[in-house]
CSV table of C-alpha atoms and ligand atoms in Angstrom, one decimal:
chain,number,residue,atom,x,y,z
A,28,MET,CA,22.9,-13.2,9.7
A,29,ALA,CA,26.2,-13.9,8.1
A,30,ASN,CA,26.9,-12.2,4.8
A,31,SER,CA,30.2,-14.0,4.4
A,32,SER,CA,28.2,-17.0,3.1
A,33,PHE,CA,28.4,-17.8,-0.5
A,34,ASN,CA,27.1,-15.2,-3.0
A,35,LYS,CA,25.4,-13.0,-0.5
A,36,PRO,CA,25.6,-9.3,-1.4
A,37,ASP,CA,27.2,-7.0,1.2
A,38,ILE,CA,25.2,-4.8,3.5
A,39,GLU,CA,25.0,-1.3,2.1
A,40,ARG,CA,22.8,0.6,4.6
A,41,VAL,CA,21.4,-0.2,8.1
A,42,PHE,CA,18.6,1.8,9.6
A,43,ARG,CA,17.5,1.7,13.2
A,44,GLY,CA,14.1,2.9,14.5
A,45,THR,CA,10.4,2.3,14.1
A,46,PHE,CA,9.2,0.3,11.0
A,47,VAL,CA,5.5,-0.2,10.2
A,48,HIS,CA,4.1,-2.4,7.5
A,49,SER,CA,1.3,-4.9,6.7
A,50,THR,CA,1.5,-8.7,6.5
A,51,ARG,CA,-1.1,-11.1,5.3
A,52,THR,CA,-2.4,-11.6,8.9
A,53,CYS,CA,-1.8,-8.1,10.3
A,54,ALA,CA,-3.0,-4.9,8.7
A,55,LEU,CA,-0.6,-2.7,10.7
A,56,GLN,CA,2.4,-4.3,12.3
A,57,ILE,CA,4.6,-2.0,14.3
A,58,LEU,CA,8.2,-2.9,14.9
A,59,GLU,CA,9.8,-0.5,17.5
A,60,ASP,CA,13.5,-0.2,17.7
A,61,ALA,CA,14.1,-2.4,14.7
A,62,LEU,CA,17.3,-2.8,12.6
A,63,LEU,CA,16.8,-3.1,8.9
A,64,GLY,CA,19.7,-3.9,6.6
A,65,VAL,CA,19.7,-3.2,2.8
A,66,ASP,CA,22.1,-5.0,0.6
A,67,THR,CA,24.0,-3.7,-2.4
A,68,GLU,CA,21.3,-5.0,-4.7
A,69,GLY,CA,18.7,-2.8,-2.9
A,70,LYS,CA,17.1,-5.8,-1.2
A,71,ILE,CA,16.1,-6.2,2.5
A,72,ALA,CA,18.9,-8.3,3.9
A,73,PHE,CA,17.5,-8.5,7.5
A,74,ILE,CA,15.0,-7.0,9.8
A,75,GLU,CA,15.7,-7.7,13.4
A,76,LYS,CA,15.3,-6.3,16.9
A,77,GLY,CA,17.6,-3.4,17.9
A,78,GLU,CA,18.8,-5.4,20.9
A,79,ASP,CA,20.2,-8.0,18.5
A,80,LEU,CA,22.8,-5.5,17.2
A,81,GLY,CA,25.6,-7.4,18.9
A,82,ARG,CA,24.9,-10.6,17.0
A,83,LEU,CA,24.3,-8.8,13.6
A,84,ALA,CA,27.2,-6.3,13.8
A,85,ALA,CA,29.8,-8.6,12.3
A,86,ASP,CA,28.2,-7.8,8.9
A,87,PHE,CA,28.5,-4.0,8.9
A,88,LYS,CA,30.1,-1.0,10.7
A,89,THR,CA,27.9,0.0,13.6
A,90,SER,CA,29.1,3.6,13.2
A,91,ASP,CA,27.3,3.6,9.9
A,92,ILE,CA,23.8,2.9,11.3
A,93,ILE,CA,21.3,5.5,10.4
A,94,GLN,CA,19.2,6.2,13.5
A,95,LEU,CA,15.7,7.6,13.1
A,96,SER,CA,14.4,10.2,15.6
A,97,GLN,CA,11.4,9.6,17.9
A,98,HIS,CA,9.0,11.4,15.5
A,99,GLU,CA,10.1,9.3,12.5
A,100,PHE,CA,9.2,5.9,11.1
A,101,PHE,CA,9.7,3.9,7.9
A,102,MET,CA,6.7,2.5,6.0
A,103,PRO,CA,6.6,0.7,2.7
A,104,GLY,CA,6.3,2.8,-0.4
A,105,LEU,CA,2.8,3.6,-1.7
A,106,VAL,CA,1.4,1.8,-4.7
A,107,ASP,CA,-0.8,3.6,-7.1
A,108,THR,CA,-2.5,0.8,-9.0
A,109,HIS,CA,-4.3,3.2,-11.5
A,110,ILE,CA,-3.2,6.6,-12.8
A,111,HIS,CA,-3.4,8.3,-16.2
A,112,ALA,CA,-0.1,10.1,-16.5
A,113,SER,CA,-1.4,11.7,-19.7
A,114,GLN,CA,-4.2,13.4,-17.8
A,115,TYR,CA,-2.0,15.1,-15.2
A,116,SER,CA,-2.0,18.5,-16.9
A,117,TYR,CA,-5.7,19.0,-16.1
A,118,ALA,CA,-5.8,17.4,-12.7
A,119,GLY,CA,-7.9,19.5,-10.3
A,120,THR,CA,-10.2,20.7,-13.0
A,121,ALA,CA,-13.0,19.4,-15.3
A,122,LEU,CA,-15.0,17.5,-12.7
A,123,ASP,CA,-18.4,18.7,-13.8
A,124,LEU,CA,-19.5,15.9,-16.1
A,125,PRO,CA,-20.2,12.2,-15.8
A,126,LEU,CA,-17.7,9.7,-17.2
A,127,LEU,CA,-18.7,9.3,-20.9
A,128,GLN,CA,-19.2,13.1,-21.5
A,129,TRP,CA,-16.1,13.8,-19.4
A,130,LEU,CA,-14.0,11.6,-21.7
A,131,ASN,CA,-15.4,13.2,-24.9
A,132,THR,CA,-15.2,16.8,-23.6
A,133,TYR,CA,-11.9,16.9,-21.7
A,134,THR,CA,-9.9,13.7,-21.9
A,135,PHE,CA,-9.7,12.7,-25.6
A,136,PRO,CA,-8.8,16.2,-26.8
A,137,VAL,CA,-6.0,16.4,-24.2
A,138,GLU,CA,-4.7,12.9,-24.8
A,139,SER,CA,-4.5,13.5,-28.6
A,140,GLN,CA,-1.8,16.2,-27.9
A,141,PHE,CA,0.7,13.5,-26.8
A,142,LYS,CA,1.6,13.0,-30.4
A,143,ASP,CA,3.9,15.9,-29.6
A,144,LEU,CA,6.9,14.5,-27.7
A,145,ASP,CA,7.9,17.9,-26.2
A,146,PHE,CA,4.4,18.2,-24.6
A,147,ALA,CA,4.6,14.6,-23.5
A,148,ARG,CA,8.0,15.1,-21.9
A,149,LYS,CA,6.8,18.1,-19.9
A,150,VAL,CA,3.7,16.4,-18.5
A,151,TYR,CA,5.3,13.0,-17.8
A,152,LYS,CA,8.3,14.5,-16.0
A,153,GLN,CA,6.0,16.4,-13.7
A,154,VAL,CA,3.7,13.5,-13.0
A,155,VAL,CA,6.6,11.2,-12.1
A,156,LYS,CA,8.2,13.8,-9.9
A,157,ARG,CA,4.9,14.7,-8.2
A,158,THR,CA,3.9,11.1,-7.5
A,159,LEU,CA,7.4,10.1,-6.2
A,160,ARG,CA,7.4,13.2,-3.9
A,161,ASN,CA,4.1,12.0,-2.6
A,162,GLY,CA,5.5,8.6,-1.8
A,163,THR,CA,4.3,6.6,-4.8
A,164,THR,CA,7.2,4.1,-5.3
A,165,THR,CA,5.2,1.9,-7.7
A,166,ALA,CA,2.8,3.4,-10.3
A,167,CYS,CA,0.6,1.6,-12.8
A,168,TYR,CA,0.3,4.1,-15.6
A,169,PHE,CA,-2.0,4.7,-18.6
A,170,ALA,CA,-0.2,6.8,-21.3
A,171,THR,CA,-2.1,7.5,-24.6
A,172,ILE,CA,-2.4,5.7,-28.0
A,173,HIS,CA,1.0,7.1,-29.1
A,174,THR,CA,3.8,4.6,-28.9
A,175,ASN,CA,6.8,7.0,-28.8
A,176,SER,CA,5.5,9.1,-26.0
A,177,SER,CA,4.4,6.0,-24.1
A,178,LEU,CA,8.0,4.8,-24.4
A,179,LEU,CA,9.1,8.2,-23.2
A,180,LEU,CA,7.0,7.8,-20.0
A,181,GLY,CA,8.9,4.5,-19.4
A,182,GLU,CA,12.2,6.3,-19.9
A,183,ILE,CA,11.3,9.1,-17.5
A,184,ALA,CA,10.1,6.7,-14.8
A,185,ASN,CA,13.3,4.8,-15.1
A,186,ALA,CA,15.4,8.0,-15.0
A,187,PHE,CA,13.8,9.0,-11.7
A,188,GLY,CA,13.9,5.5,-10.3
A,189,GLN,CA,10.2,4.8,-10.0
A,190,ARG,CA,8.9,1.3,-10.2
A,191,ALA,CA,6.3,1.4,-13.0
A,192,LEU,CA,4.0,-0.5,-15.2
A,193,VAL,CA,3.4,1.6,-18.4
A,194,GLY,CA,0.6,1.0,-20.8
A,195,LYS,CA,0.2,2.4,-24.4
A,196,VAL,CA,-3.6,2.8,-24.6
A,197,CYS,CA,-5.4,0.8,-27.2
A,198,MET,CA,-8.7,2.0,-28.8
A,199,ASP,CA,-10.1,1.3,-32.2
A,200,ARG,CA,-13.6,2.6,-31.5
A,201,ASN,CA,-14.3,6.3,-30.7
A,202,ASN,CA,-17.5,7.8,-32.2
A,203,ALA,CA,-17.3,11.1,-30.5
A,204,VAL,CA,-13.7,12.2,-31.1
A,205,LYS,CA,-12.8,10.7,-34.5
A,206,TYR,CA,-9.2,11.9,-34.5
A,207,TYR,CA,-8.3,10.1,-31.3
A,208,LYS,CA,-8.4,6.4,-32.2
A,209,GLU,CA,-6.4,3.7,-34.1
A,210,THR,CA,-7.4,1.1,-36.7
A,211,LEU,CA,-7.4,-2.5,-35.5
A,212,GLN,CA,-4.2,-3.2,-37.3
A,213,GLU,CA,-2.4,-0.1,-36.0
A,214,SER,CA,-3.4,-0.9,-32.4
A,215,GLN,CA,-2.1,-4.4,-32.7
A,216,ASP,CA,1.2,-3.4,-34.5
A,217,GLU,CA,1.9,-0.5,-32.2
A,218,THR,CA,1.2,-2.5,-29.1
A,219,CYS,CA,3.7,-5.1,-30.3
A,220,ARG,CA,6.3,-2.4,-31.1
A,221,PHE,CA,5.7,-0.7,-27.7
A,222,ILE,CA,6.2,-4.0,-25.8
A,223,ALA,CA,9.3,-5.0,-27.8
A,224,GLU,CA,11.0,-1.6,-27.6
A,225,LEU,CA,10.3,-1.1,-23.9
A,226,LEU,CA,11.5,-4.6,-23.0
A,227,ASN,CA,14.6,-4.0,-25.1
A,228,LYS,CA,15.6,-1.1,-22.9
A,229,LYS,CA,16.0,-3.5,-20.0
A,230,TYR,CA,14.9,-1.0,-17.4
A,231,PRO,CA,15.1,-2.9,-14.1
A,232,LEU,CA,11.9,-1.5,-12.6
A,233,VAL,CA,9.7,-0.5,-15.6
A,234,LYS,CA,7.5,-3.0,-17.5
A,235,PRO,CA,4.9,-2.8,-20.2
A,236,VAL,CA,1.2,-3.5,-19.5
A,237,VAL,CA,-1.3,-4.4,-22.2
A,238,THR,CA,-3.9,-1.6,-22.0
A,239,PRO,CA,-7.3,-1.8,-23.8
A,240,ARG,CA,-8.8,1.5,-22.7
A,241,PHE,CA,-12.2,-0.1,-21.8
A,242,ALA,CA,-14.7,-2.3,-23.6
A,243,PRO,CA,-16.7,0.6,-25.2
A,244,SER,CA,-13.6,1.9,-27.0
A,245,CYS,CA,-12.4,-1.5,-28.3
A,246,SER,CA,-13.8,-3.9,-30.9
A,247,GLY,CA,-14.2,-7.5,-30.0
A,248,ALA,CA,-11.4,-8.3,-32.5
A,249,LEU,CA,-9.0,-5.9,-30.8
A,250,LEU,CA,-9.8,-7.2,-27.3
A,251,GLY,CA,-9.1,-10.7,-28.6
A,252,GLN,CA,-5.8,-9.8,-30.1
A,253,LEU,CA,-4.7,-8.0,-26.9
A,254,GLY,CA,-5.6,-11.0,-24.8
A,255,ALA,CA,-3.5,-13.1,-27.1
A,256,ILE,CA,-0.5,-10.7,-27.0
A,257,ALA,CA,-0.7,-10.6,-23.2
A,258,LYS,CA,-0.9,-14.4,-23.0
A,259,ASN,CA,2.0,-15.1,-25.5
A,260,ASN,CA,4.3,-12.6,-23.7
A,261,ASN,CA,3.1,-13.3,-20.1
A,262,LEU,CA,2.3,-9.6,-19.6
A,263,HIS,CA,0.2,-7.6,-17.2
A,264,ILE,CA,-3.2,-6.3,-18.4
A,265,GLN,CA,-5.0,-3.2,-17.3
A,266,SER,CA,-8.3,-1.6,-18.1
A,267,HIS,CA,-11.5,-0.1,-16.7
A,268,ILE,CA,-14.7,-2.0,-15.6
A,269,SER,CA,-18.2,-1.1,-14.3
A,270,GLU,CA,-17.3,2.4,-13.3
A,271,ASN,CA,-20.6,4.2,-14.1
A,272,PRO,CA,-24.2,3.0,-14.8
A,273,GLU,CA,-24.3,4.5,-18.3
A,274,GLU,CA,-21.1,2.8,-19.3
A,275,VAL,CA,-22.4,-0.6,-18.0
A,276,MET,CA,-25.5,-0.1,-20.2
A,277,LEU,CA,-23.4,0.8,-23.2
A,278,VAL,CA,-21.3,-2.4,-22.8
A,279,LYS,CA,-24.6,-4.4,-22.7
A,280,GLU,CA,-25.6,-2.8,-26.0
A,281,LEU,CA,-22.2,-3.2,-27.7
A,282,PHE,CA,-21.6,-6.8,-26.5
A,283,PRO,CA,-25.1,-8.3,-26.4
A,284,GLU,CA,-23.8,-11.9,-26.5
A,285,SER,CA,-21.9,-11.4,-23.2
A,286,GLU,CA,-23.6,-12.2,-19.9
A,287,SER,CA,-21.9,-9.4,-18.0
A,288,TYR,CA,-19.2,-6.7,-18.4
A,289,SER,CA,-16.6,-9.1,-16.8
A,290,ASP,CA,-17.7,-11.8,-19.2
A,291,VAL,CA,-16.6,-9.5,-22.1
A,292,TYR,CA,-13.1,-9.3,-20.8
A,293,CYS,CA,-13.0,-13.0,-19.7
A,294,LYS,CA,-14.1,-14.2,-23.1
A,295,TYR,CA,-11.1,-12.4,-24.7
A,296,ASN,CA,-8.6,-13.8,-22.1
A,297,LEU,CA,-8.2,-10.4,-20.5
A,298,LEU,CA,-9.0,-11.6,-16.9
A,299,THR,CA,-5.8,-13.2,-15.6
A,300,ASP,CA,-3.8,-13.2,-12.4
A,301,LYS,CA,-1.8,-10.3,-13.9
A,302,THR,CA,-4.9,-8.2,-14.7
A,303,ILE,CA,-5.8,-5.1,-12.9
A,304,MET,CA,-9.2,-3.5,-13.5
A,305,ALA,CA,-10.1,0.0,-12.3
A,306,HIS,CA,-13.3,0.8,-10.4
A,307,GLY,CA,-15.7,-2.2,-10.4
A,308,CYS,CA,-18.4,-0.2,-8.6
A,309,TYR,CA,-21.3,-2.1,-10.2
A,310,LEU,CA,-19.9,-5.7,-10.3
A,311,SER,CA,-22.3,-8.4,-9.2
A,312,ASP,CA,-21.3,-11.0,-6.7
A,313,LYS,CA,-21.0,-13.5,-9.6
A,314,GLU,CA,-18.6,-11.2,-11.4
A,315,LEU,CA,-16.5,-10.8,-8.2
A,316,THR,CA,-16.4,-14.6,-7.9
A,317,LEU,CA,-15.1,-14.6,-11.5
A,318,PHE,CA,-12.4,-12.1,-10.5
A,319,ARG,CA,-11.3,-14.4,-7.6
A,320,GLU,CA,-11.3,-17.5,-9.8
A,321,THR,CA,-9.2,-15.9,-12.5
A,322,GLY,CA,-6.9,-14.1,-10.0
A,323,ALA,CA,-7.7,-10.7,-11.6
A,324,SER,CA,-7.7,-7.7,-9.2
A,325,LEU,CA,-9.4,-4.4,-8.7
A,326,SER,CA,-8.1,-0.9,-8.3
A,327,HIS,CA,-10.3,1.2,-6.0
A,328,CYS,CA,-10.2,4.8,-7.1
A,329,PRO,CA,-12.5,6.6,-4.6
A,330,ASN,CA,-11.6,10.2,-5.4
A,331,SER,CA,-12.5,9.6,-9.1
A,332,ASN,CA,-15.6,7.7,-8.2
A,333,ILE,CA,-16.9,10.6,-6.2
A,334,SER,CA,-15.5,13.4,-8.4
A,335,LEU,CA,-17.2,12.1,-11.5
A,336,CYS,CA,-20.3,11.0,-9.5
A,337,SER,CA,-19.6,7.4,-10.8
A,338,GLY,CA,-20.6,5.4,-7.7
A,339,ILE,CA,-19.2,4.0,-4.5
A,340,LEU,CA,-17.3,0.7,-4.4
A,341,ASN,CA,-18.4,-1.6,-1.6
A,342,VAL,CA,-14.9,-2.5,-0.4
A,343,ARG,CA,-16.2,-4.8,2.3
A,344,ASN,CA,-17.9,-6.9,-0.3
A,345,VAL,CA,-14.8,-7.0,-2.5
A,346,LEU,CA,-12.7,-8.1,0.4
A,347,LYS,CA,-15.3,-10.7,1.4
A,348,HIS,CA,-15.0,-12.2,-2.1
A,349,ASN,CA,-11.2,-12.4,-1.6
A,350,VAL,CA,-10.5,-10.4,-4.7
A,351,LYS,CA,-7.1,-8.7,-4.7
A,352,LEU,CA,-7.6,-5.0,-4.1
A,353,GLY,CA,-5.3,-1.9,-4.3
A,354,LEU,CA,-5.9,1.8,-4.4
A,355,GLY,CA,-5.6,4.2,-7.4
A,356,THR,CA,-5.7,7.9,-7.8
A,357,ASP,CA,-7.2,7.7,-11.3
A,358,VAL,CA,-5.8,11.1,-12.1
A,359,ALA,CA,-7.5,13.1,-13.6
A,360,GLY,CA,-10.9,11.6,-12.9
A,361,GLY,CA,-9.5,11.8,-9.4
A,362,TYR,CA,-8.1,15.2,-8.8
A,363,SER,CA,-5.3,14.2,-6.4
A,364,ALA,CA,-2.1,12.4,-7.4
A,365,SER,CA,-1.5,11.3,-3.8
A,366,ILE,CA,-2.3,7.9,-2.5
A,367,LEU,CA,-2.6,9.4,1.0
A,368,ASP,CA,-5.7,11.1,-0.5
A,369,ALA,CA,-6.9,7.8,-1.9
A,370,MET,CA,-6.6,6.2,1.6
A,371,ARG,CA,-8.7,9.0,3.1
A,372,ARG,CA,-11.4,8.9,0.4
A,373,ALA,CA,-11.5,5.1,0.7
A,374,GLN,CA,-12.3,5.4,4.3
A,375,ASP,CA,-14.8,8.3,3.8
A,376,SER,CA,-16.6,6.2,1.0
A,377,SER,CA,-16.9,3.1,3.2
A,378,LYS,CA,-18.2,5.2,6.1
A,379,VAL,CA,-20.9,6.7,3.8
A,380,LEU,CA,-21.9,3.1,2.9
A,381,ALA,CA,-21.8,2.1,6.5
A,382,MET,CA,-24.2,4.9,7.5
A,383,GLN,CA,-26.7,3.6,4.9
A,384,ASP,CA,-26.2,-0.1,5.9
A,385,SER,CA,-25.6,-0.9,9.6
A,386,ASP,CA,-24.4,-4.4,8.7
A,387,LEU,CA,-21.3,-2.9,7.0
A,388,ASP,CA,-18.2,-2.2,9.0
A,389,PRO,CA,-16.3,0.9,7.7
A,390,LEU,CA,-12.7,0.4,6.5
A,391,THR,CA,-10.2,1.1,9.3
A,392,PHE,CA,-7.1,3.2,8.8
A,393,GLU,CA,-5.0,0.1,9.2
A,394,GLU,CA,-7.0,-1.6,6.4
A,395,ALA,CA,-6.6,1.5,4.2
A,396,PHE,CA,-2.8,1.4,4.9
A,397,ARG,CA,-2.7,-2.2,3.8
A,398,LEU,CA,-4.6,-1.5,0.6
A,399,ALA,CA,-2.2,1.3,-0.2
A,400,THR,CA,0.9,-0.8,0.3
A,401,LEU,CA,0.8,-4.6,0.4
A,402,GLY,CA,-2.7,-4.7,-1.2
A,403,GLY,CA,-1.5,-2.7,-4.2
A,404,SER,CA,1.5,-4.8,-4.7
A,405,GLN,CA,-0.7,-8.0,-4.6
A,406,ALA,CA,-3.1,-6.4,-7.0
A,407,LEU,CA,-0.2,-5.8,-9.5
A,408,SER,CA,1.2,-9.2,-8.8
A,409,LEU,CA,4.4,-7.5,-7.7
A,410,ASP,CA,4.2,-8.7,-4.1
A,411,GLY,CA,7.2,-11.0,-4.6
A,412,GLN,CA,9.3,-7.8,-5.0
A,413,THR,CA,7.6,-5.1,-3.0
A,414,GLY,CA,4.7,-4.2,-0.6
A,415,ASN,CA,6.2,-4.7,2.8
A,416,PHE,CA,9.5,-5.2,4.7
A,417,GLU,CA,9.9,-8.9,4.2
A,418,VAL,CA,13.5,-10.1,3.9
A,419,GLY,CA,14.4,-10.6,0.2
A,420,LYS,CA,12.0,-8.0,-1.1
A,421,ASP,CA,13.3,-4.7,-2.6
A,422,PHE,CA,13.6,-1.9,-0.1
A,423,ASP,CA,10.8,0.4,-1.3
A,424,ALA,CA,10.2,2.7,1.6
A,425,LEU,CA,9.2,6.2,2.9
A,426,ARG,CA,11.0,7.8,5.7
A,427,VAL,CA,8.2,9.8,7.5
A,428,ASN,CA,8.9,12.6,10.0
A,429,LEU,CA,5.9,13.9,11.8
A,430,ILE,CA,7.6,17.2,12.8
A,431,VAL,CA,9.0,19.1,9.9
A,432,PRO,CA,9.5,22.8,9.6
A,433,GLY,CA,6.2,24.4,8.4
A,434,GLY,CA,4.6,21.0,8.3
A,435,PRO,CA,0.9,20.1,8.6
A,436,ILE,CA,1.0,18.2,11.9
A,437,ASP,CA,1.2,19.5,15.5
A,438,LEU,CA,2.3,17.0,18.2
A,439,ILE,CA,1.2,18.3,21.6
A,440,GLN,CA,2.7,15.5,23.6
A,441,HIS,CA,4.7,12.4,23.2
A,442,GLU,CA,2.7,9.9,21.1
A,443,GLU,CA,3.1,6.1,20.6
A,444,PRO,CA,4.0,5.0,17.0
A,445,LYS,CA,0.5,3.8,16.2
A,446,ILE,CA,-0.8,7.4,16.8
A,447,LEU,CA,2.0,8.8,14.7
A,448,VAL,CA,1.0,6.6,11.8
A,449,GLU,CA,-2.7,7.4,12.2
A,450,LYS,CA,-1.9,11.1,12.3
A,451,PHE,CA,0.4,10.9,9.3
A,452,LEU,CA,-2.2,9.0,7.2
A,453,ASN,CA,-5.0,11.5,8.1
A,454,LEU,CA,-3.1,14.8,8.3
A,455,GLY,CA,0.3,14.3,6.7
A,456,ASP,CA,1.5,15.3,3.2
A,457,ASP,CA,4.6,15.3,1.1
A,458,ARG,CA,6.4,17.6,3.5
A,459,ASN,CA,6.4,14.7,6.0
A,460,ILE,CA,7.9,12.3,3.5
A,461,VAL,CA,11.5,13.3,4.0
A,462,GLU,CA,13.1,10.5,2.0
A,463,VAL,CA,11.8,7.9,-0.6
A,464,PHE,CA,13.7,4.8,-1.5
A,465,VAL,CA,13.0,2.5,-4.4
A,466,ALA,CA,14.9,-0.8,-4.6
A,467,GLY,CA,17.3,0.6,-2.1
A,468,ARG,CA,18.1,3.7,-4.1
A,469,ARG,CA,17.2,7.1,-2.6
A,470,VAL,CA,15.0,8.8,-5.2
A,471,VAL,CA,13.6,11.7,-3.0
A,472,PRO,CA,14.9,14.3,-2.4
A,473,PHE,CA,15.8,14.7,-6.1
A,474,THR,CA,19.4,15.2,-6.8
A,475,ASP,CA,20.9,17.6,-9.4
A,476,SER,CA,22.0,14.8,-11.6
A,477,LYS,CA,18.4,13.9,-12.5
A,478,PRO,CA,17.2,14.9,-16.0
A,479,GLU,CA,15.6,18.4,-15.9
B,524,GUN,N1,-12.8,4.8,-18.7
B,524,GUN,C1,-12.2,4.8,-19.9
B,524,GUN,N2,-11.3,5.7,-20.0
B,524,GUN,C2,-11.2,6.3,-18.8
B,524,GUN,C3,-10.4,7.3,-18.2
B,524,GUN,O1,-9.5,7.9,-18.9
B,524,GUN,N3,-10.7,7.6,-16.9
B,524,GUN,C4,-11.6,7.0,-16.2
B,524,GUN,N4,-11.8,7.4,-15.0
B,524,GUN,N5,-12.4,6.1,-16.7
B,524,GUN,C5,-12.2,5.7,-18.0
B,525,FE,FE1,-8.9,5.5,-15.2
């Protein structure tokens, strides 16, 4: 590892200790006494064995090495592949209705308030801070139909240093709450303005995502235009699919010419290798095959699926079909903004299914860990930049300490790293996440210079 070679950025930080991450072939790879170097561009310059320090040390001052303690490890940052930033104000409440009634009763009235930029600023700042503190280094956000406040969400994510996809929500159909919708023309024009203005800011880690809310709130004409906009600008796409039985029936009624829910999106060029669809509880095997063929991915949101009594995703079957899969909190359908919670609910959900079907193997904690990190980055087509500790990727990482003052975990005896990871995933919380890095920059703890 010579950084004297042409054009190679200098080493800025070197950490030594336990690193855990996922690879394509290994759900939980544990690297004990490893050395990881981060360059001045925030990328991983090397990850080597501690014993190779002598060979590496020409590139940096060994006195600057940051040594982790025995109870600490680094893991990749968590990826939330589906979260409604605009619903954060009522997270933890309003879980007593099924999806379509829940949207009409709670969601649309709250989202309509984001016309007010002061309200938007208050909520968006809190959700970005809360998710970062909980280790979400990458978030795929739904905002609302309002362009200016959606742009503000991008500005706030950038200011706090979170990697984010931000979507201005599109909907030209809403029979229940008439004041919360756009015309076809408005939706198209404002989507174009949102994309142009957000790209124009040149935020290094924040990108726009084309966001039809879901088929029932969009006309075919709007879906077609959004598919074209995404294609012409090579953009990400996000929406919801097959979350709840009533919703699936409604889509059949509204789009009688389509063979399936997936077929509606496919017809309008909305299933691409940069598409992420939330839920998918009721997708047929044929639809899963269509996802694999198009490269579209699914966001598994188990807290929301249970909280709104929507259904339980058969994760095993999704994985069997080789569909890219990540985890989402789906705040506020899901009441927790933490991907640690999503990992736990994903395992609980798959255990419930396994109790009903002895042919199903429940998800392991290692698999849940992979879904929350590498899986999420793959689902968002960001695995070239983030998701694990491969050389050349951005250093998006959590420094986890099992023993923190007043923390939630008791260690009775010395434990091997795998046990530390398992305990953190099952028992840990944000108190154990002592530092968060995104693209090499330390973003947690928050510093005073951050916008209030
Ligand atoms: N389907 C359409 N909109 C929404 C939403 O805001 N939350 C959830 N969970 N499902 C949706
Ligand atoms: Fe959602």
